[in-house]
PDB file of C-alpha atoms in Angstrom:
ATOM      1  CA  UNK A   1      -3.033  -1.119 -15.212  1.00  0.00           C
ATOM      2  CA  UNK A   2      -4.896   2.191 -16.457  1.00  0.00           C
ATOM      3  CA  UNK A   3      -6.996  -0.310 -18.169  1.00  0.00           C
ATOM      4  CA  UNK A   4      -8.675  -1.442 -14.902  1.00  0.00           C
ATOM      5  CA  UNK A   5     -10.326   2.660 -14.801  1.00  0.00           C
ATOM      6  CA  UNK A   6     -12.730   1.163 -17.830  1.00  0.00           C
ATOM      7  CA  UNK A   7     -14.232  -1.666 -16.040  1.00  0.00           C
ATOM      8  CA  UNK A   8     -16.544  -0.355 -13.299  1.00  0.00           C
ATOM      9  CA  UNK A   9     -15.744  -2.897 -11.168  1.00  0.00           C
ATOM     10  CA  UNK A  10     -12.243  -2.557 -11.175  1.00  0.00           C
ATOM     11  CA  UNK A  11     -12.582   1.182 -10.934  1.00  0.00           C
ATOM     12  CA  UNK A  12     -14.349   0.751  -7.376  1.00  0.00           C
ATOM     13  CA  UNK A  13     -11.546  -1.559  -6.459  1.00  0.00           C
ATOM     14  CA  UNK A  14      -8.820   0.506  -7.350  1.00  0.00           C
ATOM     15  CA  UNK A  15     -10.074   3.515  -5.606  1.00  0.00           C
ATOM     16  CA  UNK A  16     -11.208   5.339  -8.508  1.00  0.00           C
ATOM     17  CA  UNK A  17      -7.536   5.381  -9.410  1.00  0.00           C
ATOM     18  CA  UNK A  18      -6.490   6.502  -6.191  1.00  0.00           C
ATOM     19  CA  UNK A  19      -4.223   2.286  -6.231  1.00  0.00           C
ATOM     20  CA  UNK A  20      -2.442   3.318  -9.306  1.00  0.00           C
ATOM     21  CA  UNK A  21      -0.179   5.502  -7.658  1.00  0.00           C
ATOM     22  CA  UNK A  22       2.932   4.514  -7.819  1.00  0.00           C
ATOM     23  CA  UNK A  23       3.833   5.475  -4.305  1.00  0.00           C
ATOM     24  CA  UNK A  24       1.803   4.783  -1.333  1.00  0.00           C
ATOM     25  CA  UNK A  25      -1.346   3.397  -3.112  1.00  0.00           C
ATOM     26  CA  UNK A  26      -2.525   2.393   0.567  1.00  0.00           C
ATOM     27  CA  UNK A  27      -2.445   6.026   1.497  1.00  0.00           C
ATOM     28  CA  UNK A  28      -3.590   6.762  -1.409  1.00  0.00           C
ATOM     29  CA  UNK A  29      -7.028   5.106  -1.114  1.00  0.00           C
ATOM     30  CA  UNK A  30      -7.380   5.819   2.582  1.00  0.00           C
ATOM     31  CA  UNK A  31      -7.412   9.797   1.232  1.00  0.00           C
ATOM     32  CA  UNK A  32     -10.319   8.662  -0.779  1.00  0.00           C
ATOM     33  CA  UNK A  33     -11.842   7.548   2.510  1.00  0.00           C
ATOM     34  CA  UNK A  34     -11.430  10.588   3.958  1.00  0.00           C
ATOM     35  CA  UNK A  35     -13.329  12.190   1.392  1.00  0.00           C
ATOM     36  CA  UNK A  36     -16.159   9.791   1.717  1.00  0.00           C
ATOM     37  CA  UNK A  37     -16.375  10.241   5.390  1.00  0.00           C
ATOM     38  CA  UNK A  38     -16.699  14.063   4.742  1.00  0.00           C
ATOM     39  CA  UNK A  39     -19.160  13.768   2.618  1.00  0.00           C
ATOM     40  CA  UNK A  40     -21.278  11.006   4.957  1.00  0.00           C
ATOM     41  CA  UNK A  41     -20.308  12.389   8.697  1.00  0.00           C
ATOM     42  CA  UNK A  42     -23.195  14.544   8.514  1.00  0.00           C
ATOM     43  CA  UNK A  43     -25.178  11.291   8.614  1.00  0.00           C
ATOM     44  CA  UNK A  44     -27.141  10.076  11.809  1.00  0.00           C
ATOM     45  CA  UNK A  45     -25.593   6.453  13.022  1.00  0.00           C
ATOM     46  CA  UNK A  46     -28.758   4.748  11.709  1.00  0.00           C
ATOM     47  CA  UNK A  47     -28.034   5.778   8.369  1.00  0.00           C
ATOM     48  CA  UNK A  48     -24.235   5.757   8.169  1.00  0.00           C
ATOM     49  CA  UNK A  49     -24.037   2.562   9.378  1.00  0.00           C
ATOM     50  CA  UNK A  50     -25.721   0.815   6.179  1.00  0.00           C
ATOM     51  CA  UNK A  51     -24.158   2.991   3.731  1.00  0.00           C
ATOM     52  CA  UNK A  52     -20.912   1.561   5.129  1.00  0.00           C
ATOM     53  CA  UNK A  53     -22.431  -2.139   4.927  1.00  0.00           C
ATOM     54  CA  UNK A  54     -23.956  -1.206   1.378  1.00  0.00           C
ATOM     55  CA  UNK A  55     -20.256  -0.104   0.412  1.00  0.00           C
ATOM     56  CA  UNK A  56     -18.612  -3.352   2.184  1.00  0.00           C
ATOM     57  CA  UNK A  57     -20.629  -6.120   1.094  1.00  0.00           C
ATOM     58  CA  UNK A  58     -20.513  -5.678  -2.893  1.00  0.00           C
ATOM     59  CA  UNK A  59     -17.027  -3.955  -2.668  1.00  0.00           C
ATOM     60  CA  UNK A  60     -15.339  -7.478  -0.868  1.00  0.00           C
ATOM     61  CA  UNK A  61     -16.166  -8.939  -4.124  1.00  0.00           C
ATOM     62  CA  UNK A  62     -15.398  -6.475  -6.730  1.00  0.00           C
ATOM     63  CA  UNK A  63     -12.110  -6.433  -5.110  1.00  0.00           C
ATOM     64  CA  UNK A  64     -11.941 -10.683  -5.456  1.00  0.00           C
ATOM     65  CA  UNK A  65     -12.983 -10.317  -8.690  1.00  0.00           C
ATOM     66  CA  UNK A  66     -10.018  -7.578  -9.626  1.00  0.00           C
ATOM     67  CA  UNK A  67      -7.587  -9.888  -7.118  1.00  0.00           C
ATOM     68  CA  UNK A  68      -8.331 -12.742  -9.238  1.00  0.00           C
ATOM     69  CA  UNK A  69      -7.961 -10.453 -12.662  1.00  0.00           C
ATOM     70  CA  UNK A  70      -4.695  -9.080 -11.448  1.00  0.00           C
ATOM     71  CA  UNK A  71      -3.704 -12.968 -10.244  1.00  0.00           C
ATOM     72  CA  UNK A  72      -2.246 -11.326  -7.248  1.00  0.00           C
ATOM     73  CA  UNK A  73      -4.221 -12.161  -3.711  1.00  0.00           C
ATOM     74  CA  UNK A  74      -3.780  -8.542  -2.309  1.00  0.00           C
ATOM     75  CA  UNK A  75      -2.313  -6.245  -4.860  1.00  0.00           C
ATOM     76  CA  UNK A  76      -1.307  -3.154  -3.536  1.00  0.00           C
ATOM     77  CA  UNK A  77      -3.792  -1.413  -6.223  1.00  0.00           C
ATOM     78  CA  UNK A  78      -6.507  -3.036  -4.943  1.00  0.00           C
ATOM     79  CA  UNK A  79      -7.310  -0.185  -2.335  1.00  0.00           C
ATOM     80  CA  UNK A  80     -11.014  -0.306  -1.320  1.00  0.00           C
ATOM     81  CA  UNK A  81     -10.400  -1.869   1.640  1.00  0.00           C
ATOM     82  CA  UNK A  82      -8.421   1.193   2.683  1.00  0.00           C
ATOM     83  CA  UNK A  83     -11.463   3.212   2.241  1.00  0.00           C
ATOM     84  CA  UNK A  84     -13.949   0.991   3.343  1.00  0.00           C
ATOM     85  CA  UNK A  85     -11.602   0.228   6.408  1.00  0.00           C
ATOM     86  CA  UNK A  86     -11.001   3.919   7.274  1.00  0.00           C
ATOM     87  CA  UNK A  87     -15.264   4.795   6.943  1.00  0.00           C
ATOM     88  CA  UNK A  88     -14.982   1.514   9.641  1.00  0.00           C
ATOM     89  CA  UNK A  89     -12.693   3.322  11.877  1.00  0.00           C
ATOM     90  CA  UNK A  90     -14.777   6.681  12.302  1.00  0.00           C
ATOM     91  CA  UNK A  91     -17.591   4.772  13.241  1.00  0.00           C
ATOM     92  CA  UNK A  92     -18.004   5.854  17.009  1.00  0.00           C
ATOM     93  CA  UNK A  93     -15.349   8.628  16.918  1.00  0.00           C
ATOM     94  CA  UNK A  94     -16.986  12.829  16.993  1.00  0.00           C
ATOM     95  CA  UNK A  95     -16.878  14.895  14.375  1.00  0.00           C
ATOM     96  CA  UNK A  96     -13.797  17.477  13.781  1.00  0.00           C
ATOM     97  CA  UNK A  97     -10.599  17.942  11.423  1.00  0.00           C
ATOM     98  CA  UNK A  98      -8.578  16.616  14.169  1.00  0.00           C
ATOM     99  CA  UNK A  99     -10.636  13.476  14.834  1.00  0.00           C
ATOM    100  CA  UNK A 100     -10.350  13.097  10.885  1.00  0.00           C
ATOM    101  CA  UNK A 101      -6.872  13.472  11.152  1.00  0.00           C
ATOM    102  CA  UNK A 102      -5.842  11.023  14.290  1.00  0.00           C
ATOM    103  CA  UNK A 103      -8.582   8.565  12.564  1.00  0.00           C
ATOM    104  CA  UNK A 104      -6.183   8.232   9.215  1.00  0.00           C
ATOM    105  CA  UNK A 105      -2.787   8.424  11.258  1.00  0.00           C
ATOM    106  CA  UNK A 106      -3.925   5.445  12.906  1.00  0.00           C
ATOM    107  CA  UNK A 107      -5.394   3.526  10.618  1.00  0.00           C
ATOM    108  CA  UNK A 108      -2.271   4.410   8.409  1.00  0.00           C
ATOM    109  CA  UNK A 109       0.081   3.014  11.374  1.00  0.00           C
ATOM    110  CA  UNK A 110      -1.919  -0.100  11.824  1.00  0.00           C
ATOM    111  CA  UNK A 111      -1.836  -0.873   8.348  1.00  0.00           C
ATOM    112  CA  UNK A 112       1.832  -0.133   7.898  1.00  0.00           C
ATOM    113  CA  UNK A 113       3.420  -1.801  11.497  1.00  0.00           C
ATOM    114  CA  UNK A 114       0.148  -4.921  11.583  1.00  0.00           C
ATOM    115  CA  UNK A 115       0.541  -5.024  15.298  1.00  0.00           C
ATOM    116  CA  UNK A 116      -0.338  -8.333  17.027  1.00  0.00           C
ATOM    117  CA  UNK A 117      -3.042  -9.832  15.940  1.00  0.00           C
ATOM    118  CA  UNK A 118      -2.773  -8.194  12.649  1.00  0.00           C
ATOM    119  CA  UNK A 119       0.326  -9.061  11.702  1.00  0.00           C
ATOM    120  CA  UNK A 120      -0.051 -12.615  12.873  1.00  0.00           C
ATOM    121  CA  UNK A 121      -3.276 -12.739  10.621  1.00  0.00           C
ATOM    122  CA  UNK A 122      -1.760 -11.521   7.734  1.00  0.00           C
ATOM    123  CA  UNK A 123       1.158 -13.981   7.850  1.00  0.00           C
ATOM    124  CA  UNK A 124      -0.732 -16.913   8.433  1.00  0.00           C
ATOM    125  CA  UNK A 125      -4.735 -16.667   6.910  1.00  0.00           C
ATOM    126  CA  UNK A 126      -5.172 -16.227   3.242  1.00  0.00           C
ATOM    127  CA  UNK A 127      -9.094 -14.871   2.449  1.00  0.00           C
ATOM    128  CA  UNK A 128      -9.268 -17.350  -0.638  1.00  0.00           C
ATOM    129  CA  UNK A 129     -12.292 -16.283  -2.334  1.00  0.00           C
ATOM    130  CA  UNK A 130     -12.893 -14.219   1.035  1.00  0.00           C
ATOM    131  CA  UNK A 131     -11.887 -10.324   0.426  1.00  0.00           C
ATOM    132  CA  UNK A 132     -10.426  -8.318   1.698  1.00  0.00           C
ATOM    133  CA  UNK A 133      -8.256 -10.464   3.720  1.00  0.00           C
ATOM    134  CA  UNK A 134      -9.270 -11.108   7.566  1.00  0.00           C
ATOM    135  CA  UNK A 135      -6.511  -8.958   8.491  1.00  0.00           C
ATOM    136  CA  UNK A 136      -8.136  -5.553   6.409  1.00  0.00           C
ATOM    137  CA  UNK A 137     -11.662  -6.610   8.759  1.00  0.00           C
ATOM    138  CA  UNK A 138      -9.435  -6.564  11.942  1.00  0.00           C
ATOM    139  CA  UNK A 139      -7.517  -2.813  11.616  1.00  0.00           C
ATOM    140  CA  UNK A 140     -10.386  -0.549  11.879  1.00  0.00           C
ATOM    141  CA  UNK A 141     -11.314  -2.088  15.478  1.00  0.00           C
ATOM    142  CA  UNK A 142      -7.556  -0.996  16.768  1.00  0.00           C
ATOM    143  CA  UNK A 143      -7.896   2.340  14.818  1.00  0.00           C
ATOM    144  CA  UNK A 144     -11.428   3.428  16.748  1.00  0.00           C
ATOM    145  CA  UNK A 145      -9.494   1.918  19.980  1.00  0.00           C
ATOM    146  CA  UNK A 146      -6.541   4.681  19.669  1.00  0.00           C
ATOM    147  CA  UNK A 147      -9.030   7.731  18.146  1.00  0.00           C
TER     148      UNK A 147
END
C-alpha cells in the first residue's frame, strides 16, 4: 500500500497517507480536513467556495482512478472524500475551535451510524465510475444541519 505515496494521484486519494492507517483511516483523513479548513477559513465565501469545487471535481476521479487500482469500490484508504466532505460541512458554519470541533464530531457520526437516507444510499447505489459514492455527497448536508 505505501506504494500508492509515489503516485501523485494516489497520494491525493489516500490523504497524503493519512488512509494508510491502520486504524480509523476515515478519521484519519477527516483530521487532514481539519487542517485544510484551518488553513482556508480565513477565506471570504466567494473564494472558499471554488477552492472546495477545485478540490472536489479532480479529486472524485483521482479517487476512481485509485478505486479501480486498488479493485475495491470504496476502500477504506481511499480517504479524500473525508476531507473534501468535512471542507463541505463547514461551509455555512462561524469560525471557532468549537465550531471546528462539533463540525468533525458530526461528520464523524454521520459517517460511522449512515442515518436514513445515508445508510439506505449506501446499501443500495453503487457510484460505478461515479466517486465518491452518492452517499459521501449526501453526509456533509446532515453535518452543517447539526453544527
Amino acid at each position: 500500500m505505501k506504494q500508492l505515496l509515489k503516485h501523485p494521484i494516489h497520494l491525493f486519494s489516500v490523504g497524503f497517507g493519512a488512509g494508510l492507517v491502520s486504524i480509523a483511516p476515515g478519521t484519519a483523513g477527516t483530521l487532514v480536513g481539519v487542517v485544510f479548513y484551518i488553513c482556508l477559513q480565513s477565506l471570504s465565501l466567494s473564494w472558499y467556495l471554488p477552492v472546495v469545487a477545485i478540490l472536489f471535481i479532480p479529486g472524485g476521479w483521482f479517487c476512481g482512478v485509485t478505486a479501480r487500482t486498488l479493485v475495491v469500490h470504496d476502500h477504506p484508504a481511499i480517504v479524500w472524500d473525508e476531507i473534501v466532505g468535512f471542507l463541505i460541512t463547514m461551509i455555512a458554519v462561524p469560525m471557532g475551535w468549537s465550531w471546528v470541533l462539533a463540525g468533525f464530531i458530526l461528520f464523524r457520526l454521520f459517517d460511522i451510524a449512515k442515518p436514513w437516507p445515508i445508510g439506505i444510499i449506501d446499501r443500495h447505489v453503487r457510484g460505478g465510475s461515479v466517486y465518491p459514492p452518492p452517499n459521501e455527497k449526501i453526509r456533509p448536508l446532515f453535518s452543517v444541519g447539526g453544527a
